[in-house]
Amino acid sequence: MNFIRVIIARRYEIHQTPGSLYVFDHDRAIANVKTLELPWLNNIRRESCIPPGTYDCERFDHPRMGQCWLLNDVPDRSEIMIHAGNFASGKKVDIEGCIMPGLRFIDINLDGNLDVADSVKAMNILRAILPDKFKLTIL
């Protein structure tokens, strides 16, 4: 039986949505990484983060992003994933509604907005501990 729980606690900001992703095994926290998403813009496709809720996730191999997780049954959205990336605002944006994990926030490109760093390392941590299928709760 799967006792893994995954929760993202968000902080909604004007230009982006930073958060923390916690992985629990039973009631014990076994991982914590940062997340970065687009700002909340009423769930507009390719411009907004997705609504809070609980989503079924499954691991899959994306042709460009590599091994990541697909979030199923996101209201009015499709192809929402957890994958590596750095930028959620400014001239260079790595997502269109997806969730990027990282180990820390930093302004990589000096545009005044938070970016997420060490995203590939964070993905490797998650790949090592998350099952192929799990439920993700976004607050």
mmCIF file of N, CA and C in Angstrom:
data_model
loop_
_atom_site.group_PDB
_atom_site.id
_atom_site.type_symbol
_atom_site.label_atom_id
_atom_site.label_comp_id
_atom_site.label_asym_id
_atom_site.label_seq_id
_atom_site.Cartn_x
_atom_site.Cartn_y
_atom_site.Cartn_z
ATOM 1 N N MET A 1 0.835 -1.187 0.000
ATOM 2 C CA MET A 1 0.000 0.000 0.000
ATOM 3 C C MET A 1 0.880 1.250 0.000
ATOM 4 N N ASN A 2 0.449 2.275 -0.716
ATOM 5 C CA ASN A 2 1.212 3.509 -0.874
ATOM 6 C C ASN A 2 0.855 4.500 0.233
ATOM 7 N N PHE A 3 1.824 4.858 1.063
ATOM 8 C CA PHE A 3 1.595 5.820 2.136
ATOM 9 C C PHE A 3 2.277 7.152 1.849
ATOM 10 N N ILE A 4 2.704 7.355 0.617
ATOM 11 C CA ILE A 4 3.355 8.607 0.233
ATOM 12 C C ILE A 4 2.292 9.679 0.010
ATOM 13 N N ARG A 5 2.502 10.838 0.627
ATOM 14 C CA ARG A 5 1.652 12.012 0.395
ATOM 15 C C ARG A 5 2.543 13.133 -0.104
ATOM 16 N N VAL A 6 2.062 13.882 -1.080
ATOM 17 C CA VAL A 6 2.823 14.994 -1.640
ATOM 18 C C VAL A 6 1.943 16.237 -1.574
ATOM 19 N N ILE A 7 2.494 17.292 -0.987
ATOM 20 C CA ILE A 7 1.748 18.539 -0.791
ATOM 21 C C ILE A 7 2.594 19.704 -1.285
ATOM 22 N N ILE A 8 1.962 20.619 -2.018
ATOM 23 C CA ILE A 8 2.611 21.881 -2.381
ATOM 24 C C ILE A 8 1.872 23.001 -1.664
ATOM 25 N N ALA A 9 2.604 23.747 -0.848
ATOM 26 C CA ALA A 9 2.078 24.947 -0.191
ATOM 27 C C ALA A 9 2.582 26.141 -0.995
ATOM 28 N N ARG A 10 1.656 26.936 -1.512
ATOM 29 C CA ARG A 10 1.998 28.048 -2.403
ATOM 30 C C ARG A 10 1.929 29.399 -1.702
ATOM 31 N N ARG A 11 2.631 30.361 -2.295
ATOM 32 C CA ARG A 11 2.527 31.779 -1.938
ATOM 33 C C ARG A 11 2.247 32.519 -3.246
ATOM 34 N N TYR A 12 1.048 33.039 -3.390
ATOM 35 C CA TYR A 12 0.645 33.672 -4.641
ATOM 36 C C TYR A 12 1.220 35.084 -4.725
ATOM 37 N N GLU A 13 1.941 35.361 -5.804
ATOM 38 C CA GLU A 13 2.539 36.675 -6.036
ATOM 39 C C GLU A 13 2.106 37.191 -7.406
ATOM 40 N N ILE A 14 2.390 38.455 -7.685
ATOM 41 C CA ILE A 14 1.945 39.082 -8.934
ATOM 42 C C ILE A 14 2.566 38.430 -10.167
ATOM 43 N N HIS A 15 3.864 38.164 -10.139
ATOM 44 C CA HIS A 15 4.565 37.694 -11.331
ATOM 45 C C HIS A 15 4.846 36.198 -11.358
ATOM 46 N N GLN A 16 4.666 35.512 -10.234
ATOM 47 C CA GLN A 16 4.956 34.079 -10.163
ATOM 48 C C GLN A 16 4.318 33.496 -8.907
ATOM 49 N N THR A 17 4.379 32.181 -8.788
ATOM 50 C CA THR A 17 3.838 31.497 -7.618
ATOM 51 C C THR A 17 4.904 30.569 -7.046
ATOM 52 N N PRO A 18 5.685 31.067 -6.073
ATOM 53 C CA PRO A 18 6.650 30.187 -5.413
ATOM 54 C C PRO A 18 5.945 29.297 -4.392
ATOM 55 N N GLY A 19 6.551 28.164 -4.104
ATOM 56 C CA GLY A 19 5.969 27.261 -3.126
ATOM 57 C C GLY A 19 6.998 26.291 -2.584
ATOM 58 N N SER A 20 6.519 25.416 -1.722
ATOM 59 C CA SER A 20 7.340 24.336 -1.171
ATOM 60 C C SER A 20 6.598 23.031 -1.371
ATOM 61 N N LEU A 21 7.310 22.031 -1.883
ATOM 62 C CA LEU A 21 6.754 20.704 -2.097
ATOM 63 C C LEU A 21 7.297 19.792 -1.006
ATOM 64 N N TYR A 22 6.379 19.181 -0.264
ATOM 65 C CA TYR A 22 6.738 18.282 0.834
ATOM 66 C C TYR A 22 6.327 16.866 0.466
ATOM 67 N N VAL A 23 7.201 15.911 0.710
ATOM 68 C CA VAL A 23 6.884 14.497 0.519
ATOM 69 C C VAL A 23 6.870 13.841 1.890
ATOM 70 N N PHE A 24 5.757 13.181 2.211
ATOM 71 C CA PHE A 24 5.596 12.491 3.484
ATOM 72 C C PHE A 24 5.470 10.997 3.241
ATOM 73 N N ASP A 25 6.128 10.203 4.074
ATOM 74 C CA ASP A 25 5.941 8.759 4.126
ATOM 75 C C ASP A 25 5.248 8.505 5.454
ATOM 76 N N HIS A 26 3.990 8.099 5.395
ATOM 77 C CA HIS A 26 3.110 8.104 6.562
ATOM 78 C C HIS A 26 3.067 9.551 7.055
ATOM 79 N N ASP A 27 3.482 9.839 8.273
ATOM 80 C CA ASP A 27 3.468 11.217 8.772
ATOM 81 C C ASP A 27 4.862 11.816 8.881
ATOM 82 N N ARG A 28 5.858 11.149 8.321
ATOM 83 C CA ARG A 28 7.239 11.622 8.416
ATOM 84 C C ARG A 28 7.645 12.311 7.115
ATOM 85 N N ALA A 29 8.105 13.566 7.222
ATOM 86 C CA ALA A 29 8.589 14.290 6.043
ATOM 87 C C ALA A 29 9.897 13.667 5.579
ATOM 88 N N ILE A 30 9.961 13.283 4.299
ATOM 89 C CA ILE A 30 11.178 12.667 3.771
ATOM 90 C C ILE A 30 11.847 13.530 2.704
ATOM 91 N N ALA A 31 11.175 14.581 2.248
ATOM 92 C CA ALA A 31 11.790 15.496 1.277
ATOM 93 C C ALA A 31 11.046 16.816 1.286
ATOM 94 N N ASN A 32 11.779 17.872 0.960
ATOM 95 C CA ASN A 32 11.212 19.208 0.831
ATOM 96 C C ASN A 32 12.019 19.934 -0.235
ATOM 97 N N VAL A 33 11.361 20.298 -1.331
ATOM 98 C CA VAL A 33 12.003 21.094 -2.370
ATOM 99 C C VAL A 33 11.141 22.319 -2.642
ATOM 100 N N LYS A 34 11.711 23.302 -3.278
ATOM 101 C CA LYS A 34 10.977 24.508 -3.658
ATOM 102 C C LYS A 34 10.244 24.241 -4.968
ATOM 103 N N THR A 35 9.206 25.031 -5.243
ATOM 104 C CA THR A 35 8.520 24.965 -6.532
ATOM 105 C C THR A 35 8.322 26.375 -7.056
ATOM 106 N N LEU A 36 8.234 26.477 -8.365
ATOM 107 C CA LEU A 36 7.945 27.760 -8.997
ATOM 108 C C LEU A 36 6.965 27.521 -10.132
ATOM 109 N N GLU A 37 5.944 28.378 -10.162
ATOM 110 C CA GLU A 37 4.893 28.276 -11.170
ATOM 111 C C GLU A 37 4.558 29.668 -11.686
ATOM 112 N N LEU A 38 3.743 29.703 -12.731
ATOM 113 C CA LEU A 38 3.219 30.967 -13.231
ATOM 114 C C LEU A 38 2.330 31.600 -12.165
ATOM 115 N N PRO A 39 2.014 32.892 -12.287
ATOM 116 C CA PRO A 39 1.096 33.514 -11.327
ATOM 117 C C PRO A 39 -0.322 32.970 -11.516
ATOM 118 N N TRP A 40 -1.171 33.192 -10.513
ATOM 119 C CA TRP A 40 -2.576 32.802 -10.644
ATOM 120 C C TRP A 40 -3.278 33.854 -11.493
ATOM 121 N N LEU A 41 -3.745 33.446 -12.666
ATOM 122 C CA LEU A 41 -4.489 34.313 -13.580
ATOM 123 C C LEU A 41 -5.769 33.605 -14.007
ATOM 124 N N ASN A 42 -6.562 33.196 -13.013
ATOM 125 C CA ASN A 42 -7.865 32.560 -13.238
ATOM 126 C C ASN A 42 -7.799 31.333 -14.138
ATOM 127 N N ASN A 43 -6.732 30.563 -14.020
ATOM 128 C CA ASN A 43 -6.572 29.301 -14.739
ATOM 129 C C ASN A 43 -6.523 29.476 -16.258
ATOM 130 N N ILE A 44 -6.047 30.625 -16.730
ATOM 131 C CA ILE A 44 -5.913 30.842 -18.175
ATOM 132 C C ILE A 44 -4.825 29.913 -18.711
ATOM 133 N N ARG A 45 -5.174 29.180 -19.726
ATOM 134 C CA ARG A 45 -4.262 28.204 -20.338
ATOM 135 C C ARG A 45 -2.969 28.883 -20.782
ATOM 136 N N ARG A 46 -1.841 28.292 -20.423
ATOM 137 C CA ARG A 46 -0.486 28.729 -20.776
ATOM 138 C C ARG A 46 -0.070 30.061 -20.152
ATOM 139 N N GLU A 47 -0.901 30.621 -19.263
ATOM 140 C CA GLU A 47 -0.556 31.887 -18.613
ATOM 141 C C GLU A 47 -0.665 31.829 -17.098
ATOM 142 N N SER A 48 -1.374 30.834 -16.582
ATOM 143 C CA SER A 48 -1.695 30.758 -15.158
ATOM 144 C C SER A 48 -1.220 29.435 -14.565
ATOM 145 N N CYS A 49 -0.926 29.475 -13.257
ATOM 146 C CA CYS A 49 -0.756 28.215 -12.541
ATOM 147 C C CYS A 49 -2.121 27.534 -12.469
ATOM 148 N N ILE A 50 -2.137 26.281 -12.102
ATOM 149 C CA ILE A 50 -3.391 25.535 -12.037
ATOM 150 C C ILE A 50 -4.082 25.783 -10.694
ATOM 151 N N PRO A 51 -5.380 25.493 -10.608
ATOM 152 C CA PRO A 51 -6.096 25.726 -9.357
ATOM 153 C C PRO A 51 -5.628 24.798 -8.237
ATOM 154 N N PRO A 52 -5.786 25.248 -6.989
ATOM 155 C CA PRO A 52 -5.532 24.350 -5.861
ATOM 156 C C PRO A 52 -6.456 23.137 -5.970
ATOM 157 N N GLY A 53 -6.018 22.024 -5.422
ATOM 158 C CA GLY A 53 -6.825 20.811 -5.464
ATOM 159 C C GLY A 53 -5.952 19.590 -5.290
ATOM 160 N N THR A 54 -6.557 18.427 -5.451
ATOM 161 C CA THR A 54 -5.833 17.162 -5.357
ATOM 162 C C THR A 54 -5.858 16.500 -6.726
ATOM 163 N N TYR A 55 -4.672 16.117 -7.193
ATOM 164 C CA TYR A 55 -4.502 15.586 -8.542
ATOM 165 C C TYR A 55 -3.782 14.241 -8.508
ATOM 166 N N ASP A 56 -4.213 13.336 -9.385
ATOM 167 C CA ASP A 56 -3.501 12.076 -9.588
ATOM 168 C C ASP A 56 -2.327 12.352 -10.518
ATOM 169 N N CYS A 57 -1.145 11.921 -10.111
ATOM 170 C CA CYS A 57 0.066 12.124 -10.906
ATOM 171 C C CYS A 57 0.618 10.780 -11.334
ATOM 172 N N GLU A 58 1.197 10.751 -12.530
ATOM 173 C CA GLU A 58 1.856 9.534 -12.995
ATOM 174 C C GLU A 58 3.138 9.885 -13.732
ATOM 175 N N ARG A 59 4.155 9.075 -13.466
ATOM 176 C CA ARG A 59 5.469 9.263 -14.092
ATOM 177 C C ARG A 59 5.374 8.896 -15.573
ATOM 178 N N PHE A 60 6.037 9.691 -16.418
ATOM 179 C CA PHE A 60 6.115 9.338 -17.830
ATOM 180 C C PHE A 60 7.340 9.992 -18.453
ATOM 181 N N ASP A 61 7.711 9.500 -19.617
ATOM 182 C CA ASP A 61 8.868 10.032 -20.336
ATOM 183 C C ASP A 61 8.395 10.998 -21.410
ATOM 184 N N HIS A 62 8.705 12.268 -21.228
ATOM 185 C CA HIS A 62 8.352 13.300 -22.191
ATOM 186 C C HIS A 62 9.486 13.407 -23.212
ATOM 187 N N PRO A 63 9.177 13.552 -24.500
ATOM 188 C CA PRO A 63 10.231 13.578 -25.508
ATOM 189 C C PRO A 63 11.262 14.702 -25.312
ATOM 190 N N ARG A 64 10.837 15.834 -24.752
ATOM 191 C CA ARG A 64 11.751 16.962 -24.568
ATOM 192 C C ARG A 64 12.184 17.131 -23.118
ATOM 193 N N MET A 65 11.293 16.885 -22.178
ATOM 194 C CA MET A 65 11.558 17.121 -20.758
ATOM 195 C C MET A 65 12.160 15.914 -20.042
ATOM 196 N N GLY A 66 12.142 14.758 -20.686
ATOM 197 C CA GLY A 66 12.645 13.558 -20.028
ATOM 198 C C GLY A 66 11.625 13.002 -19.047
ATOM 199 N N GLN A 67 12.106 12.286 -18.046
ATOM 200 C CA GLN A 67 11.217 11.655 -17.075
ATOM 201 C C GLN A 67 10.648 12.715 -16.137
ATOM 202 N N CYS A 68 9.328 12.819 -16.127
ATOM 203 C CA CYS A 68 8.644 13.793 -15.276
ATOM 204 C C CYS A 68 7.311 13.192 -14.841
ATOM 205 N N TRP A 69 6.442 14.005 -14.262
ATOM 206 C CA TRP A 69 5.127 13.528 -13.830
ATOM 207 C C TRP A 69 4.050 14.345 -14.508
ATOM 208 N N LEU A 70 3.013 13.656 -14.925
ATOM 209 C CA LEU A 70 1.848 14.266 -15.539
ATOM 210 C C LEU A 70 0.749 14.359 -14.492
ATOM 211 N N LEU A 71 0.117 15.531 -14.378
ATOM 212 C CA LEU A 71 -1.024 15.710 -13.482
ATOM 213 C C LEU A 71 -2.285 15.453 -14.291
ATOM 214 N N ASN A 72 -3.114 14.539 -13.827
ATOM 215 C CA ASN A 72 -4.332 14.174 -14.542
ATOM 216 C C ASN A 72 -5.533 14.953 -14.031
ATOM 217 N N ASP A 73 -6.493 15.160 -14.932
ATOM 218 C CA ASP A 73 -7.794 15.756 -14.607
ATOM 219 C C ASP A 73 -7.684 17.150 -13.998
ATOM 220 N N VAL A 74 -6.781 17.971 -14.526
ATOM 221 C CA VAL A 74 -6.705 19.370 -14.110
ATOM 222 C C VAL A 74 -7.841 20.101 -14.822
ATOM 223 N N PRO A 75 -8.711 20.813 -14.085
ATOM 224 C CA PRO A 75 -9.863 21.463 -14.715
ATOM 225 C C PRO A 75 -9.451 22.400 -15.859
ATOM 226 N N ASP A 76 -10.050 22.186 -17.025
ATOM 227 C CA ASP A 76 -9.860 23.029 -18.209
ATOM 228 C C ASP A 76 -8.420 23.126 -18.685
ATOM 229 N N ARG A 77 -7.578 22.158 -18.322
ATOM 230 C CA ARG A 77 -6.164 22.182 -18.719
ATOM 231 C C ARG A 77 -5.731 20.787 -19.143
ATOM 232 N N SER A 78 -4.630 20.725 -19.878
ATOM 233 C CA SER A 78 -4.043 19.442 -20.260
ATOM 234 C C SER A 78 -2.529 19.589 -20.287
ATOM 235 N N GLU A 79 -1.850 18.460 -20.254
ATOM 236 C CA GLU A 79 -0.391 18.412 -20.338
ATOM 237 C C GLU A 79 0.305 19.221 -19.242
ATOM 238 N N ILE A 80 -0.273 19.241 -18.044
ATOM 239 C CA ILE A 80 0.360 19.895 -16.896
ATOM 240 C C ILE A 80 1.306 18.880 -16.260
ATOM 241 N N MET A 81 2.560 19.291 -16.091
ATOM 242 C CA MET A 81 3.591 18.369 -15.618
ATOM 243 C C MET A 81 4.402 18.981 -14.481
ATOM 244 N N ILE A 82 5.106 18.117 -13.777
ATOM 245 C CA ILE A 82 6.196 18.516 -12.891
ATOM 246 C C ILE A 82 7.463 18.191 -13.667
ATOM 247 N N HIS A 83 8.246 19.227 -13.999
ATOM 248 C CA HIS A 83 9.468 19.021 -14.780
ATOM 249 C C HIS A 83 10.501 20.079 -14.421
ATOM 250 N N ALA A 84 11.735 19.843 -14.826
ATOM 251 C CA ALA A 84 12.828 20.775 -14.536
ATOM 252 C C ALA A 84 12.669 22.066 -15.332
ATOM 253 N N GLY A 85 13.161 23.152 -14.752
ATOM 254 C CA GLY A 85 13.167 24.467 -15.389
ATOM 255 C C GLY A 85 13.623 25.496 -14.380
ATOM 256 N N ASN A 86 13.758 26.738 -14.805
ATOM 257 C CA ASN A 86 14.242 27.787 -13.914
ATOM 258 C C ASN A 86 13.361 29.021 -13.842
ATOM 259 N N PHE A 87 12.725 29.404 -14.954
ATOM 260 C CA PHE A 87 12.103 30.719 -15.043
ATOM 261 C C PHE A 87 10.588 30.637 -15.193
ATOM 262 N N ALA A 88 9.858 31.428 -14.372
ATOM 263 C CA ALA A 88 8.397 31.484 -14.461
ATOM 264 C C ALA A 88 7.908 32.874 -14.818
ATOM 265 N N SER A 89 8.827 33.816 -15.037
ATOM 266 C CA SER A 89 8.431 35.176 -15.394
ATOM 267 C C SER A 89 9.563 35.832 -16.168
ATOM 268 N N GLY A 90 9.267 36.996 -16.735
ATOM 269 C CA GLY A 90 10.280 37.719 -17.496
ATOM 270 C C GLY A 90 10.292 37.298 -18.957
ATOM 271 N N LYS A 91 11.394 37.581 -19.637
ATOM 272 C CA LYS A 91 11.510 37.310 -21.072
ATOM 273 C C LYS A 91 11.677 35.831 -21.386
ATOM 274 N N LYS A 92 12.277 35.091 -20.476
ATOM 275 C CA LYS A 92 12.496 33.649 -20.695
ATOM 276 C C LYS A 92 11.646 32.876 -19.695
ATOM 277 N N VAL A 93 10.656 32.171 -20.185
ATOM 278 C CA VAL A 93 9.768 31.396 -19.319
ATOM 279 C C VAL A 93 9.870 29.927 -19.719
ATOM 280 N N ASP A 94 10.085 29.054 -18.725
ATOM 281 C CA ASP A 94 10.276 27.625 -18.989
ATOM 282 C C ASP A 94 9.006 26.795 -18.839
ATOM 283 N N ILE A 95 7.891 27.431 -18.515
ATOM 284 C CA ILE A 95 6.661 26.672 -18.273
ATOM 285 C C ILE A 95 5.466 27.360 -18.916
ATOM 286 N N GLU A 96 4.412 26.575 -19.130
ATOM 287 C CA GLU A 96 3.135 27.084 -19.631
ATOM 288 C C GLU A 96 2.016 26.572 -18.729
ATOM 289 N N GLY A 97 2.258 26.613 -17.422
ATOM 290 C CA GLY A 97 1.280 26.119 -16.466
ATOM 291 C C GLY A 97 1.793 24.980 -15.622
ATOM 292 N N CYS A 98 2.979 24.483 -15.938
ATOM 293 C CA CYS A 98 3.556 23.346 -15.220
ATOM 294 C C CYS A 98 4.207 23.779 -13.906
ATOM 295 N N ILE A 99 4.750 22.816 -13.191
ATOM 296 C CA ILE A 99 5.381 23.032 -11.887
ATOM 297 C C ILE A 99 6.856 22.679 -12.009
ATOM 298 N N MET A 100 7.727 23.626 -11.624
ATOM 299 C CA MET A 100 9.175 23.386 -11.656
ATOM 300 C C MET A 100 9.695 23.250 -10.234
ATOM 301 N N PRO A 101 10.315 22.124 -9.892
ATOM 302 C CA PRO A 101 10.948 22.004 -8.579
ATOM 303 C C PRO A 101 12.372 22.545 -8.617
ATOM 304 N N GLY A 102 12.879 22.909 -7.459
ATOM 305 C CA GLY A 102 14.265 23.351 -7.333
ATOM 306 C C GLY A 102 14.694 23.251 -5.885
ATOM 307 N N LEU A 103 15.955 23.533 -5.631
ATOM 308 C CA LEU A 103 16.458 23.464 -4.257
ATOM 309 C C LEU A 103 16.472 24.816 -3.566
ATOM 310 N N ARG A 104 16.432 25.907 -4.357
ATOM 311 C CA ARG A 104 16.445 27.237 -3.736
ATOM 312 C C ARG A 104 15.921 28.260 -4.728
ATOM 313 N N PHE A 105 15.499 29.395 -4.168
ATOM 314 C CA PHE A 105 15.078 30.525 -4.989
ATOM 315 C C PHE A 105 16.226 31.509 -5.106
ATOM 316 N N ILE A 106 16.402 32.042 -6.299
ATOM 317 C CA ILE A 106 17.436 33.043 -6.549
ATOM 318 C C ILE A 106 17.054 33.764 -7.844
ATOM 319 N N ASP A 107 17.457 35.001 -7.974
ATOM 320 C CA ASP A 107 17.214 35.750 -9.207
ATOM 321 C C ASP A 107 18.363 35.455 -10.173
ATOM 322 N N ILE A 108 18.256 34.371 -10.911
ATOM 323 C CA ILE A 108 19.338 33.901 -11.783
ATOM 324 C C ILE A 108 19.682 34.925 -12.859
ATOM 325 N N ASN A 109 18.661 35.464 -13.518
ATOM 326 C CA ASN A 109 18.895 36.353 -14.652
ATOM 327 C C ASN A 109 18.813 37.840 -14.293
ATOM 328 N N LEU A 110 18.760 38.145 -13.003
ATOM 329 C CA LEU A 110 18.791 39.527 -12.496
ATOM 330 C C LEU A 110 17.688 40.408 -13.080
ATOM 331 N N ASP A 111 16.479 39.826 -13.235
ATOM 332 C CA ASP A 111 15.347 40.609 -13.735
ATOM 333 C C ASP A 111 14.420 41.081 -12.620
ATOM 334 N N GLY A 112 14.793 40.816 -11.360
ATOM 335 C CA GLY A 112 13.982 41.243 -10.231
ATOM 336 C C GLY A 112 12.947 40.226 -9.783
ATOM 337 N N ASN A 113 12.840 39.099 -10.476
ATOM 338 C CA ASN A 113 11.880 38.052 -10.122
ATOM 339 C C ASN A 113 12.613 36.811 -9.639
ATOM 340 N N LEU A 114 11.962 36.083 -8.743
ATOM 341 C CA LEU A 114 12.536 34.827 -8.265
ATOM 342 C C LEU A 114 12.592 33.802 -9.391
ATOM 343 N N ASP A 115 13.650 33.056 -9.406
ATOM 344 C CA ASP A 115 13.793 31.889 -10.267
ATOM 345 C C ASP A 115 14.075 30.712 -9.339
ATOM 346 N N VAL A 116 13.985 29.508 -9.856
ATOM 347 C CA VAL A 116 14.281 28.333 -9.042
ATOM 348 C C VAL A 116 15.589 27.722 -9.559
ATOM 349 N N ALA A 117 16.502 27.439 -8.632
ATOM 350 C CA ALA A 117 17.824 26.915 -8.994
ATOM 351 C C ALA A 117 17.940 25.442 -8.625
ATOM 352 N N ASP A 118 18.871 24.780 -9.269
ATOM 353 C CA ASP A 118 19.153 23.359 -9.017
ATOM 354 C C ASP A 118 17.925 22.488 -9.276
ATOM 355 N N SER A 119 17.228 22.801 -10.355
ATOM 356 C CA SER A 119 16.002 22.086 -10.681
ATOM 357 C C SER A 119 16.260 20.625 -11.041
ATOM 358 N N VAL A 120 17.316 20.358 -11.781
ATOM 359 C CA VAL A 120 17.625 18.970 -12.145
ATOM 360 C C VAL A 120 17.945 18.153 -10.895
ATOM 361 N N LYS A 121 18.667 18.749 -9.957
ATOM 362 C CA LYS A 121 18.966 18.051 -8.697
ATOM 363 C C LYS A 121 17.681 17.754 -7.931
ATOM 364 N N ALA A 122 16.767 18.725 -7.890
ATOM 365 C CA ALA A 122 15.489 18.510 -7.205
ATOM 366 C C ALA A 122 14.692 17.403 -7.887
ATOM 367 N N MET A 123 14.673 17.398 -9.218
ATOM 368 C CA MET A 123 13.976 16.328 -9.941
ATOM 369 C C MET A 123 14.584 14.970 -9.615
ATOM 370 N N ASN A 124 15.895 14.899 -9.520
ATOM 371 C CA ASN A 124 16.549 13.626 -9.188
ATOM 372 C C ASN A 124 16.175 13.152 -7.791
ATOM 373 N N ILE A 125 16.059 14.075 -6.842
ATOM 374 C CA ILE A 125 15.607 13.723 -5.489
ATOM 375 C C ILE A 125 14.198 13.142 -5.555
ATOM 376 N N LEU A 126 13.310 13.829 -6.276
ATOM 377 C CA LEU A 126 11.925 13.365 -6.379
ATOM 378 C C LEU A 126 11.835 12.026 -7.109
ATOM 379 N N ARG A 127 12.602 11.859 -8.176
ATOM 380 C CA ARG A 127 12.588 10.581 -8.909
ATOM 381 C C ARG A 127 13.013 9.413 -8.025
ATOM 382 N N ALA A 128 13.916 9.681 -7.098
ATOM 383 C CA ALA A 128 14.428 8.615 -6.227
ATOM 384 C C ALA A 128 13.418 8.178 -5.168
ATOM 385 N N ILE A 129 12.496 9.059 -4.786
ATOM 386 C CA ILE A 129 11.603 8.717 -3.672
ATOM 387 C C ILE A 129 10.128 8.604 -4.039
ATOM 388 N N LEU A 130 9.710 9.231 -5.134
ATOM 389 C CA LEU A 130 8.289 9.187 -5.469
ATOM 390 C C LEU A 130 7.953 7.928 -6.258
ATOM 391 N N PRO A 131 6.798 7.345 -5.975
ATOM 392 C CA PRO A 131 6.361 6.187 -6.757
ATOM 393 C C PRO A 131 5.919 6.629 -8.157
ATOM 394 N N ASP A 132 5.654 5.678 -9.016
ATOM 395 C CA ASP A 132 5.215 5.997 -10.375
ATOM 396 C C ASP A 132 3.878 6.725 -10.384
ATOM 397 N N LYS A 133 3.028 6.439 -9.393
ATOM 398 C CA LYS A 133 1.726 7.106 -9.274
ATOM 399 C C LYS A 133 1.555 7.589 -7.844
ATOM 400 N N PHE A 134 1.032 8.811 -7.705
ATOM 401 C CA PHE A 134 0.772 9.361 -6.374
ATOM 402 C C PHE A 134 -0.256 10.476 -6.491
ATOM 403 N N LYS A 135 -0.789 10.881 -5.348
ATOM 404 C CA LYS A 135 -1.713 12.014 -5.294
ATOM 405 C C LYS A 135 -0.947 13.244 -4.840
ATOM 406 N N LEU A 136 -1.184 14.356 -5.525
ATOM 407 C CA LEU A 136 -0.580 15.642 -5.197
ATOM 408 C C LEU A 136 -1.679 16.578 -4.731
ATOM 409 N N THR A 137 -1.505 17.155 -3.547
ATOM 410 C CA THR A 137 -2.434 18.164 -3.047
ATOM 411 C C THR A 137 -1.753 19.516 -3.133
ATOM 412 N N ILE A 138 -2.406 20.452 -3.814
ATOM 413 C CA ILE A 138 -1.897 21.815 -3.941
ATOM 414 C C ILE A 138 -2.789 22.719 -3.109
ATOM 415 N N LEU A 139 -2.164 23.439 -2.189
ATOM 416 C CA LEU A 139 -2.902 24.345 -1.304
ATOM 417 C C LEU A 139 -2.887 25.763 -1.854
#
